Coordinates of C-alpha atoms in Angstrom, one line a residue:
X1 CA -48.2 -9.5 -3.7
X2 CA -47.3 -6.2 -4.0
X3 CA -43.7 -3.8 -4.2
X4 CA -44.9 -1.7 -1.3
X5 CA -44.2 -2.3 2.5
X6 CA -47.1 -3.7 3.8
X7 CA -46.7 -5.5 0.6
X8 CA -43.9 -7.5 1.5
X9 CA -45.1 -8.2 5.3
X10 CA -46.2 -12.0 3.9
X11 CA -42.1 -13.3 3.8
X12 CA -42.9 -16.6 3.5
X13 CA -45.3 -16.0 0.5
X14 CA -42.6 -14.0 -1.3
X15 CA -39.3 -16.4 0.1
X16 CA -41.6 -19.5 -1.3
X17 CA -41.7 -17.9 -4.6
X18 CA -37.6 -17.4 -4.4
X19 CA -37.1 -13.9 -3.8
X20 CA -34.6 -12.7 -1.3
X21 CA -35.6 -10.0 1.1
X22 CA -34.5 -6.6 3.0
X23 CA -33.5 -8.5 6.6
X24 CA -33.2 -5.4 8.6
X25 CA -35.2 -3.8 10.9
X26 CA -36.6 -1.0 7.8
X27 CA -38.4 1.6 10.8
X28 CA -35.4 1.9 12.7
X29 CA -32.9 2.3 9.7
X30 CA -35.3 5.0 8.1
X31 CA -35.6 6.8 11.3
X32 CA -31.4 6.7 11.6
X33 CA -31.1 7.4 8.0
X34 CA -33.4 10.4 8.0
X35 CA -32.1 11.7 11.7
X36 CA -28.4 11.1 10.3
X37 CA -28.0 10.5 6.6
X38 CA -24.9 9.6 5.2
X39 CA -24.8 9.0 1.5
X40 CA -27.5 10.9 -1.0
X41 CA -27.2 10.0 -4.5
X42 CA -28.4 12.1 -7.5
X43 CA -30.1 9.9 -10.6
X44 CA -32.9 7.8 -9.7
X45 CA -32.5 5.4 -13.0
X46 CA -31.5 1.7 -13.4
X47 CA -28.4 1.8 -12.6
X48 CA -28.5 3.0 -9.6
X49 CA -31.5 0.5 -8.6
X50 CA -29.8 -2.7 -9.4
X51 CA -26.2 -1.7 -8.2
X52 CA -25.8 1.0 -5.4
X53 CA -28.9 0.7 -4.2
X54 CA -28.5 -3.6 -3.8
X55 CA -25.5 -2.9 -2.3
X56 CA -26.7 -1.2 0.4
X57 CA -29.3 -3.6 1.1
X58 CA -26.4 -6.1 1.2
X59 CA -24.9 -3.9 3.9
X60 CA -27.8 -3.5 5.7
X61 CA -29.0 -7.5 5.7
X62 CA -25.0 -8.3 7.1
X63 CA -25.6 -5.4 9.7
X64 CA -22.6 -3.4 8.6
X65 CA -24.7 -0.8 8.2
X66 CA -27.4 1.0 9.9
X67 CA -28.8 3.5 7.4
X68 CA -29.9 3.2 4.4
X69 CA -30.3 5.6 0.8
X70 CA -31.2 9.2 -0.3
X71 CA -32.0 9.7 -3.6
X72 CA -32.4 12.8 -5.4
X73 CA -33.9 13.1 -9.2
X74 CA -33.2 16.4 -10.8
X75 CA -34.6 15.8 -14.2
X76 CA -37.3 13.7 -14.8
X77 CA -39.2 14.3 -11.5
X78 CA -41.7 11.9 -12.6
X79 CA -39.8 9.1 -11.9
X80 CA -40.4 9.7 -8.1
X81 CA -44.0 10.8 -8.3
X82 CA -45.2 7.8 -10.6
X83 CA -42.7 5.0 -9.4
X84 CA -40.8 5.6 -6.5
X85 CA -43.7 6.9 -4.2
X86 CA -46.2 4.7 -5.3
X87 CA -44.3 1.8 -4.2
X88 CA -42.9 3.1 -1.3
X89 CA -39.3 3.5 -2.7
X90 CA -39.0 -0.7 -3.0
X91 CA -38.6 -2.3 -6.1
X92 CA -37.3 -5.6 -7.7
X93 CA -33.8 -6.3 -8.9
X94 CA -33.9 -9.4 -11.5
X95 CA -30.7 -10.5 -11.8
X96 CA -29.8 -12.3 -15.4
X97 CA -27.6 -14.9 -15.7
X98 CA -25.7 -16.3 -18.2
X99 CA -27.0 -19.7 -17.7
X100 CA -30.6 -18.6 -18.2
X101 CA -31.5 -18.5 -14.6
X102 CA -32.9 -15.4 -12.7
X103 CA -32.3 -14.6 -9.4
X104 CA -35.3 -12.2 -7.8
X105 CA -34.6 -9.7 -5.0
X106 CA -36.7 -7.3 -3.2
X107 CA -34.8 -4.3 -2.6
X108 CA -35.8 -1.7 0.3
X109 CA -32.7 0.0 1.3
X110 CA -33.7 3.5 -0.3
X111 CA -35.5 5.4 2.7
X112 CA -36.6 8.8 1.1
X113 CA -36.8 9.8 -2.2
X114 CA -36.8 13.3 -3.6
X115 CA -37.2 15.4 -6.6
X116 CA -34.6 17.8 -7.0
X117 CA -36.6 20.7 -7.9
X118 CA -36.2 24.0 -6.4
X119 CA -40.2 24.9 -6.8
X120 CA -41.1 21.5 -4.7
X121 CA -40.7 24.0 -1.6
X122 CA -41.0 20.2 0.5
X123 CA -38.6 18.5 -1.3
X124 CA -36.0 21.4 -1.7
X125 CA -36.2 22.1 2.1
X126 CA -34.9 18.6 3.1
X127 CA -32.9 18.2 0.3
X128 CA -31.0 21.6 2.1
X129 CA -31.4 19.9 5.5
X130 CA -29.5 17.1 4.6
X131 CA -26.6 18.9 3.1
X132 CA -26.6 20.5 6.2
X133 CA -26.2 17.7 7.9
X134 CA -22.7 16.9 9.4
X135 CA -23.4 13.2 9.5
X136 CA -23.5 13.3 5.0
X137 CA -20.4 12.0 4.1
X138 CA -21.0 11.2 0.1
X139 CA -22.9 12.5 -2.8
X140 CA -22.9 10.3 -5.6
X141 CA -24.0 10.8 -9.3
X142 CA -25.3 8.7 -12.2
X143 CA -26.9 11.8 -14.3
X144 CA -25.2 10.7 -17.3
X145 CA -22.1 12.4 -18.9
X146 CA -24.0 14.9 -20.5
X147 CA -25.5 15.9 -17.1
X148 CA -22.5 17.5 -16.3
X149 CA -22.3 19.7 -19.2
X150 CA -22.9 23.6 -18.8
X151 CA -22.7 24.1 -23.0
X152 CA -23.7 22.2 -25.8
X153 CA -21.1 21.4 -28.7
X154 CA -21.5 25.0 -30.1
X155 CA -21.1 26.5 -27.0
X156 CA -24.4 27.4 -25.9
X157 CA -25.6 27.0 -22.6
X158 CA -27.4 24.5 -21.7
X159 CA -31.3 25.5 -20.3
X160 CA -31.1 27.7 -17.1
X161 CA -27.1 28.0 -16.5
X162 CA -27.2 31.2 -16.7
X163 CA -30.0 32.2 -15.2
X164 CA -28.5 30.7 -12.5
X165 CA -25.0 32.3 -12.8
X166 CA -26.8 35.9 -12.6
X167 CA -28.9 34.6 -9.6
X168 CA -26.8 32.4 -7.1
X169 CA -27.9 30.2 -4.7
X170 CA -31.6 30.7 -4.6
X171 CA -34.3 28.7 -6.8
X172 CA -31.4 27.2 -9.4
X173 CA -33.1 25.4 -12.4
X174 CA -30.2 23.8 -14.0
X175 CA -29.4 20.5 -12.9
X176 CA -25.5 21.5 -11.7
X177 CA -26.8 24.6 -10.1
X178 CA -29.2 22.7 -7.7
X179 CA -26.3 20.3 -7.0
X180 CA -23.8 23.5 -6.6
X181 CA -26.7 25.2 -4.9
X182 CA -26.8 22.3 -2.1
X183 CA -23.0 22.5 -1.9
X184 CA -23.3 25.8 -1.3
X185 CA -25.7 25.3 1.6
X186 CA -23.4 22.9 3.1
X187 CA -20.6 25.7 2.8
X188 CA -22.6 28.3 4.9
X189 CA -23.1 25.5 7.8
X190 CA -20.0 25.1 8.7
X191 CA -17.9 24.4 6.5
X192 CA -18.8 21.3 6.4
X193 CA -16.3 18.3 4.9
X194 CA -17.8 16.0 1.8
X195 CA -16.7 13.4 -1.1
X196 CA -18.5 14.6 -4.5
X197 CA -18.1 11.0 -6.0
X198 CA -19.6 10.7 -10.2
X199 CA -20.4 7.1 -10.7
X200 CA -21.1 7.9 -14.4
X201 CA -19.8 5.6 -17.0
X202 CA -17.0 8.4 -18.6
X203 CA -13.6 8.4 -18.5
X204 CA -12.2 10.7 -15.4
X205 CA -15.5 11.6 -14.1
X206 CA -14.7 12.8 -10.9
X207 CA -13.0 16.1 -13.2
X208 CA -16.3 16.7 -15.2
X209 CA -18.3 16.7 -12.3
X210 CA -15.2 19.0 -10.7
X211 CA -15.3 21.5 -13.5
X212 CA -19.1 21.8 -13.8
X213 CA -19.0 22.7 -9.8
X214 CA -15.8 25.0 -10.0
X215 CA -17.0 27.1 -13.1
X216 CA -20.4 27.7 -11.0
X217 CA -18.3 28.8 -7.9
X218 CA -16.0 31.2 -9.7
X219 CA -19.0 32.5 -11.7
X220 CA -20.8 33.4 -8.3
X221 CA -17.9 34.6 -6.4
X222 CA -16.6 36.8 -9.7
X223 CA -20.6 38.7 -9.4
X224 CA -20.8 38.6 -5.5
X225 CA -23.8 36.5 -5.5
X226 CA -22.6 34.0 -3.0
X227 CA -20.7 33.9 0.8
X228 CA -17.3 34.7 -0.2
X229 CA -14.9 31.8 0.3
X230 CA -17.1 29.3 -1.5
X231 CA -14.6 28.9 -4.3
X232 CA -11.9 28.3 -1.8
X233 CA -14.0 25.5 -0.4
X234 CA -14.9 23.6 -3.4
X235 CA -11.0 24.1 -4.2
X236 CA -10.0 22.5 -1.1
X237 CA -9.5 18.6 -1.1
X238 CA -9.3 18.1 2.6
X239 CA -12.9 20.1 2.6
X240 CA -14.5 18.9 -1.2
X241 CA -13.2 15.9 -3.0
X242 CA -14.1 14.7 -6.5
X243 CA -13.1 11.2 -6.7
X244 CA -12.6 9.2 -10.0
X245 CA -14.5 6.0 -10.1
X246 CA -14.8 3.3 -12.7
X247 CA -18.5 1.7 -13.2
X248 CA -19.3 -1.4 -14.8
X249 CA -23.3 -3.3 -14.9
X250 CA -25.4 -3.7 -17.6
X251 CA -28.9 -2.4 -16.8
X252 CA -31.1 -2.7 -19.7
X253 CA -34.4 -1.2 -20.0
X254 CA -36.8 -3.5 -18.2
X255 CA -37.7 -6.1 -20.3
X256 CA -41.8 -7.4 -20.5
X257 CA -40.3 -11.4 -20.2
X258 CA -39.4 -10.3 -17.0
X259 CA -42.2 -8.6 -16.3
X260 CA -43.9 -12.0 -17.3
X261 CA -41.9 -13.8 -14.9
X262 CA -42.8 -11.8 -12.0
X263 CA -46.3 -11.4 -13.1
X264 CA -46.6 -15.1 -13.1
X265 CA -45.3 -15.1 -9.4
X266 CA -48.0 -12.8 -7.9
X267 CA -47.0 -9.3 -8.2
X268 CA -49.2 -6.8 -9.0
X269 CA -48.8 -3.0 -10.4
X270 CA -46.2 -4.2 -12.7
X271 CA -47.3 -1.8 -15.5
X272 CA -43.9 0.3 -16.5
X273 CA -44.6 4.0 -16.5
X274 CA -43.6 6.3 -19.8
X275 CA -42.9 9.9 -18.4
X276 CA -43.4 12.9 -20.4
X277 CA -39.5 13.4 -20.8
X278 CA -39.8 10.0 -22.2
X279 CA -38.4 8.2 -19.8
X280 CA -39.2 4.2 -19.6
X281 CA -39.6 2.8 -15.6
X282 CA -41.0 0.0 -14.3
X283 CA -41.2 -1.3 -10.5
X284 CA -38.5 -3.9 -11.7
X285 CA -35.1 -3.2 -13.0
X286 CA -33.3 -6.4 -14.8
X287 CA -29.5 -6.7 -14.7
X288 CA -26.6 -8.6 -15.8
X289 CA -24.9 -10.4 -13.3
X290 CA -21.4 -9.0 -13.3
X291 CA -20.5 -5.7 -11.8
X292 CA -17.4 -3.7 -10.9
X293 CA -17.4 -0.2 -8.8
X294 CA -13.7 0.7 -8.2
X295 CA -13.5 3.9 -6.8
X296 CA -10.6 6.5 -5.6
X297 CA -10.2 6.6 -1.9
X298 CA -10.3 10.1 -1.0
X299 CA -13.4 11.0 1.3
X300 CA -12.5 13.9 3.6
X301 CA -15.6 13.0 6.2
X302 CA -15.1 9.2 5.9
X303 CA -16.9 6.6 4.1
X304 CA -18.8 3.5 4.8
X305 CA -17.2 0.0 4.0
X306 CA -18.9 -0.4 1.0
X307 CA -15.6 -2.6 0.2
X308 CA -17.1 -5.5 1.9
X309 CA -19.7 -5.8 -0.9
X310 CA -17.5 -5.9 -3.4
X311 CA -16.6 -2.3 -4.1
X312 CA -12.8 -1.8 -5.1
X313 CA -11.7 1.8 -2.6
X314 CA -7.7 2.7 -4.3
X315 CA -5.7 5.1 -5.7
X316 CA -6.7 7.4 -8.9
X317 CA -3.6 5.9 -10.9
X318 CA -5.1 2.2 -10.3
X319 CA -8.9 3.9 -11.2
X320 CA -6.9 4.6 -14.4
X321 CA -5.7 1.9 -15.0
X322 CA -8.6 -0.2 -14.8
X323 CA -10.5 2.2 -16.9
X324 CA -8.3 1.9 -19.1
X325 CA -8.2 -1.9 -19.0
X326 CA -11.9 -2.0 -19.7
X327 CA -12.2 0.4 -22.5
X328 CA -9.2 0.4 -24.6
X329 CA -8.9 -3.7 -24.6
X330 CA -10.8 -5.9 -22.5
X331 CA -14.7 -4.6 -23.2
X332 CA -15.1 -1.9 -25.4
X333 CA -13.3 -2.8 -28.1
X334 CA -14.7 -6.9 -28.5
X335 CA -18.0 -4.9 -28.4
X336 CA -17.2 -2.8 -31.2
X337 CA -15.9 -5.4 -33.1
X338 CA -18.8 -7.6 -32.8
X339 CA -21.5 -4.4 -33.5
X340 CA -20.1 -3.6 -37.1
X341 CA -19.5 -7.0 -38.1
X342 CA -22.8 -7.9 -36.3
X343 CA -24.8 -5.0 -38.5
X344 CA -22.7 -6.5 -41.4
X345 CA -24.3 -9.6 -40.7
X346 CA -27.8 -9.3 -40.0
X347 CA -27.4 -10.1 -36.5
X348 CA -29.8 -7.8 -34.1
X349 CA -28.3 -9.3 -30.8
X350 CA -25.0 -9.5 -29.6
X351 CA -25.4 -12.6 -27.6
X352 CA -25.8 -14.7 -31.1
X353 CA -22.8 -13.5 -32.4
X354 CA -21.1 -15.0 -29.6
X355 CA -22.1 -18.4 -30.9
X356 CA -20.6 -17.5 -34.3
X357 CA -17.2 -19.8 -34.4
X358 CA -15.8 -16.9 -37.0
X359 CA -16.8 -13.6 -35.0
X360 CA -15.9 -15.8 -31.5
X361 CA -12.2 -16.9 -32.8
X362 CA -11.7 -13.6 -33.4
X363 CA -13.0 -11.7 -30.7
X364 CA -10.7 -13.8 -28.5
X365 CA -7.7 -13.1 -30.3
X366 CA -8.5 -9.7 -30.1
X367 CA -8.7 -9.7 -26.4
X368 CA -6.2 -12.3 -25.7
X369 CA -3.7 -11.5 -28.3
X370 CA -3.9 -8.3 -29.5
X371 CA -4.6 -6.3 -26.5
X372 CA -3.2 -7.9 -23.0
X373 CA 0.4 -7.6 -24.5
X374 CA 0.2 -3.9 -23.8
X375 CA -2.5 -3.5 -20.9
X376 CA -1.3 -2.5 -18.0
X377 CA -2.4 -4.7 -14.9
X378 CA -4.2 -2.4 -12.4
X379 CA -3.2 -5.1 -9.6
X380 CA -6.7 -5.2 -8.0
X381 CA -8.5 -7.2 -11.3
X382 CA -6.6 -9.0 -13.5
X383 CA -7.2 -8.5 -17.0
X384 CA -7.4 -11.8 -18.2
X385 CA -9.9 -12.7 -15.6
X386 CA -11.9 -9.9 -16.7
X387 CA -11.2 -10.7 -20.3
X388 CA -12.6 -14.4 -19.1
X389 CA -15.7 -13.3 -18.0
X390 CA -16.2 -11.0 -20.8
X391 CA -16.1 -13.8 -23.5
X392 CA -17.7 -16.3 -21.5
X393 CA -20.0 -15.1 -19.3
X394 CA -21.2 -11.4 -20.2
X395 CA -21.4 -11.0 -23.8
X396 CA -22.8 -14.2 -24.4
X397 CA -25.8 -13.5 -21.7
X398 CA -28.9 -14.8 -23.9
X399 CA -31.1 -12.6 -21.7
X400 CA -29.1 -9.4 -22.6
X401 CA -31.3 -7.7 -25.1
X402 CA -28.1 -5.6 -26.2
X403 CA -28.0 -5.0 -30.1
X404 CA -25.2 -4.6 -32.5
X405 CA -27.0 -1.8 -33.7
X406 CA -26.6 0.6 -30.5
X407 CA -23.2 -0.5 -29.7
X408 CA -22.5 0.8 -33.1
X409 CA -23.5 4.3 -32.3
X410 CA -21.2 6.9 -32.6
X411 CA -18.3 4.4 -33.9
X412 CA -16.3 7.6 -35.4
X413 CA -15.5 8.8 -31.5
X414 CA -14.6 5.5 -30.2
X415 CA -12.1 4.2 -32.5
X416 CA -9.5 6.2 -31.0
X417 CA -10.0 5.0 -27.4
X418 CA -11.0 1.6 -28.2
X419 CA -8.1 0.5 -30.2
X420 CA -5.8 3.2 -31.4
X421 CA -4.2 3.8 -27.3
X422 CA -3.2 -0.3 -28.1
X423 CA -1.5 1.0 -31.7
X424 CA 0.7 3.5 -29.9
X425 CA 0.9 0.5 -27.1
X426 CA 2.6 -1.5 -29.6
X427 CA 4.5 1.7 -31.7
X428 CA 5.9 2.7 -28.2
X429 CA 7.4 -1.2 -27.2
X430 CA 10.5 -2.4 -29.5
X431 CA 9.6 -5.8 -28.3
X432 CA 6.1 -5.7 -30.2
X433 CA 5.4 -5.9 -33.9
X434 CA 2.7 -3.9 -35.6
X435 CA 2.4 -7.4 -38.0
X436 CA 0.9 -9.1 -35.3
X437 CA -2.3 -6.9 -35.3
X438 CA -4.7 -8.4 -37.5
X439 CA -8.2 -8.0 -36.1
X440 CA -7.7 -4.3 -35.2
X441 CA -6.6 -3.9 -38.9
X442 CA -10.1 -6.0 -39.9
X443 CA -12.2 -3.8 -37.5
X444 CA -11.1 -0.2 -39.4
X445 CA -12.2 -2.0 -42.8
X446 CA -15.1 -3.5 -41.1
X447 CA -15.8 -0.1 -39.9
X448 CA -15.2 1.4 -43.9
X449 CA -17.2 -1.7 -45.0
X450 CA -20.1 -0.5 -42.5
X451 CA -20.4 2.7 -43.6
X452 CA -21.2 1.6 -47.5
X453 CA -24.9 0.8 -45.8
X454 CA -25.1 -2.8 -47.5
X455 CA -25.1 -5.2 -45.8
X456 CA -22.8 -8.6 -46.6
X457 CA -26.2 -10.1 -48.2
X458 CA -26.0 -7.4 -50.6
X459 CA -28.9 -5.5 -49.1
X460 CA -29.1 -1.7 -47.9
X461 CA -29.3 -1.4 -43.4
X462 CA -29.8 1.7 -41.6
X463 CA -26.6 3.4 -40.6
X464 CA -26.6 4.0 -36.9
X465 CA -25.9 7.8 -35.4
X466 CA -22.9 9.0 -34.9
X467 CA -21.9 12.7 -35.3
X468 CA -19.4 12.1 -38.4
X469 CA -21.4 9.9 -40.3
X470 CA -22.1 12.1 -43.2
X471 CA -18.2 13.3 -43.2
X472 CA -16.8 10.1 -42.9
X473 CA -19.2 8.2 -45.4
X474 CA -18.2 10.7 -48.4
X475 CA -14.6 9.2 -48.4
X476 CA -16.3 5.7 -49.0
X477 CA -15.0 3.9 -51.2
X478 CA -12.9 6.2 -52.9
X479 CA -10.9 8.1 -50.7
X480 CA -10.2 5.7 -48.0
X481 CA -6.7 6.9 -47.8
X482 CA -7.5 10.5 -46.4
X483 CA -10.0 9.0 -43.8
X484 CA -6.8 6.7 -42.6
X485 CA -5.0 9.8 -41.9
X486 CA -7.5 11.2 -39.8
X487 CA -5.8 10.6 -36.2
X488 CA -9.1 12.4 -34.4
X489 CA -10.8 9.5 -35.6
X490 CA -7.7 6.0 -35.2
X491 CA -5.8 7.4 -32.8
X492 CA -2.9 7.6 -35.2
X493 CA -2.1 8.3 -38.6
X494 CA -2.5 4.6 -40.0
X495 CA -0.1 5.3 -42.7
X496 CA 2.6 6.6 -40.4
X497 CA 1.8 3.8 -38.3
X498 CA 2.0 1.4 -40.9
X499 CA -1.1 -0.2 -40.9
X500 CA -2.9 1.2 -43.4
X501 CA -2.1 -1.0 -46.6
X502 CA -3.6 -3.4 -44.2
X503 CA -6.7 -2.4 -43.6
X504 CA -6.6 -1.3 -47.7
X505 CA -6.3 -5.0 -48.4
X506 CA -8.6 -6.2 -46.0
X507 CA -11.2 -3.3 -47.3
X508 CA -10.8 -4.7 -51.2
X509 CA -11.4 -7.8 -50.1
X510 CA -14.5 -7.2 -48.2
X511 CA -16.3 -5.5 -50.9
X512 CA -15.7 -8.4 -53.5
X513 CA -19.5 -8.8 -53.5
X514 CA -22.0 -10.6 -51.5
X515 CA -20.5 -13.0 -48.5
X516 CA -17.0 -11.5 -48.7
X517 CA -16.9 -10.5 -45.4
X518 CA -18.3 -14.3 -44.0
X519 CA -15.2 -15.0 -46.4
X520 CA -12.5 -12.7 -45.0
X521 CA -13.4 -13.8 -41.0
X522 CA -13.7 -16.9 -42.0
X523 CA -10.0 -16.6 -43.7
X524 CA -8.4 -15.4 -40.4

């Protein structure tokens, strides 16, 4: 048995041994999809294996559509050399459920894949071919949030920017100017209409991706090395859209149980491949069950109707609000709970915590309590439901190998999102009382507590990354009070928001020696 298509010719071998399989006719959709693509997505990782690319083959299998996936790599071009190729662009999506099981599917709905590189002179060429292509109606994007940036946090450029600034559309070696350089192609053809949709996991993503592409335009229009108008274009929403989207999956790095589990079905050539950008892939990609795409309708040559597999198509005031449902009370913020109490602790996955009665009470009335009074219901997912399968379903996942430890990365730039936008919540409602937060009080001295390094056995743990670590742990213990004025960090001033003699009391208490904090959780 093999991830290749002459591999999966035996069906009833592989259907015997409960995986599901690409029902479509795959010569006739890869001859339509590379006469007349339509959707061409840029980041050949995880994520886009186990969600976009599943959906498509969803689409495919109920005949809704007739073509399938482009995907582009412009990073680590390995990936399609030593993965994609090899296996003929098909690989296996192992879906984990919460109640241990695993369900196994074969996914084949990616037709070509390419490396994004301007010197692959093969690649590049049909890469430009399809963006000339009037039948293209979406390029999508999971390059990560910094993908999009054109200067690091001192304001340097990032590697070939501006190189390709000076040079234009020809040969581009950053990773926005081959994108802007395709654009560009599609400009000179016509004209030609398209949705520029970032399915990244950042707040407003549809504007990063929008600002990387518009600084590039102006740049080439302001030196003349580009058809004049191209700014115009990008800047014109019934020509070039940049939706917002909100994404939600779990894709951890493939995991070797289930390689095992595959392994022990049959398959062969399971062996994950390290690239020398240090990349980790595997033929495989394993994936929590629960997913969410909710994206803003605004696709000036059309769309397909991804909606009937699930994909949420509404305004960018809804895409809002549900990104702000997620991140500010119903996700983020039991996560960061749970990874500073979990480092605390000694716990190295987050999926035992969940079967603490202390750290469970209180995650709940986090969600429940402390932050549904002031979320704002997008209408298309209800919070609570989403709250629901949070506490019961996701973060308890035993086969989610997420730690405390990573969630508790960069803590000093999340606080703000994650639970201060539910202080001014309650600061900007007369009807709500500040004295009814208690966790959110507890995390901030959790949060002080963490950044002592010891853990609540009384012995030293490493401190996670985050870019104020050494800033913030110099106030620890003795200057607490000047960190809690720090609104860049809480969101507010927690003594002009009253809260701060809180989290004070809950900090003294927490430090009274080893198991006070099993003490104070245990007290609420």
């Amino acid at each position: 048995m093999k991830l290749t298509i002459e591999g999966i010719k035996n069906t009833a071998e592989w259907e015997a041994k409960g995986y599901s399989l690409p029902k479509f006719d795959r010569a006739a959709v890869e001859a339509a999809t590379k006469a007349n693509p339509f959707w061409i997505h840029f980041g050949a990782g995880n994520i886009f294996r186990a969600f976009q690319a599943n959906v498509v083959q969803e689409l495919l299998n109920k005949g809704v559509l007739d073509r399938g996936l482009v995907v582009a790599e412009g990073y680590d071009y390995e990936i399609i050399e030593k993965m994609y190729r090899p296996h003929d662009n098909i690989g296996a999506l192992v879906t984990l459920k919460s109640n241990g099981s695993v369900e196994k599917t074969v996914v084949g709905s990616i037709m070509e894949a390419l490396a994004a590189d301007s010197e692959n002179e093969k690649d590049w060429a049909r890469l430009c071919e399809i963006f000339r292509s009037p039948s293209l109606q979406m390029v999508t994007f999971t390059i990560t949030e910094k993908g999009y940036l054109l200067r690091n946090a001192a304001g340097v450029s990032m590697p070939g920017v501006e190189d390709d600034f000076a040079a234009g559309p020809v040969l581009p070696k950053s990773y926005i100017g081959k994108v802007v350089t395709l654009l560009h192609e599609r400009y000179v053809n016509g004209e030609l209409p398209i949705a520029m949709v970032s399915m990244d996991n950042c707040s407003h993503n549809g504007d990063k991706l929008y600002a990387a592409v518009n600084e590039f335009a102006k740049e080439w229009e302001n030196r003349g090395v580009c058809k004049p108008g191209f700014l115009d274009y990008v800047n014109n929403a019934s020509k070039v859209s940049f939706p917002w989207t909100m994404i939600d999956k779990i894709t951890p790095r493939p995991d070797a149980k289930i390689e095992k589990i595959l392994a022990d079905d049959g398959i062969e050539q399971l062996e994950p491949v390290i690239t020398s950008k240090k990349t980790y892939v595997a033929p495989f990609v394993n994936a929590e069950e629960c997913q969410y795409l909710v994206i803003e309708d605004n696709f000036p040559n059309g769309r397909p109707e991804l909606e009937k597999a699930g994909l949420y198509f509404t305004d960018r005031a809804t895409v809002d609000k549900v990104e702000k449902m997620k991140v500010c009370t119903c996700l983020n913020p039991l996560h960061t709970f749970l990874a500073v109490s979990g480092c605390l602790l000694g716990y190295t996955l987050i999926a035992d915590e969940m079967k603490d009665p202390d750290l469970l009470r209180l995650v709940k009335r986090l969600g429940y309590e402390e932050g549904l009074p002031v979320v704002v219901d997008p209408g298309i997912i209800k919070p609570r439901d989403f709250i629901d399968e949070v506490v019961n379903i996701r973060i308890p996942n035993p086969f989610m190998p997420d730690t405390p430890q990573r969630i508790a990365c960069d803590t000093s730039q999340k606080l703000s999102i994650r639970f201060g936008e539910t202080i001014k919540g309650y600061l900007a409602r007369p009807e709500l009382s500040l004295s009814n937060l208690k966790v959110i009080p507890l995390v901030f001295a959790l949060w002080l507590r963490y950044l002592t390094g010891i853990g609540d056995d009384g012995k030293p743990f490493e401190l996670s990354p985050d870019p104020l670590l050494e800033d913030c742990k110099k106030y620890v213990p003795g200057d607490i009070d000047s960190l809690l004025r720090r609104k860049e960090i809480f969101g507010v001033d927690l003594f002009e928001a009253g809260l701060a003699d809180t989290v004070k009391a809950y900090f003294a208490k927490l430090n009274k020696g080893n198991g006070a904090v099993r003490e104070v959780l245990k007290s609420l």
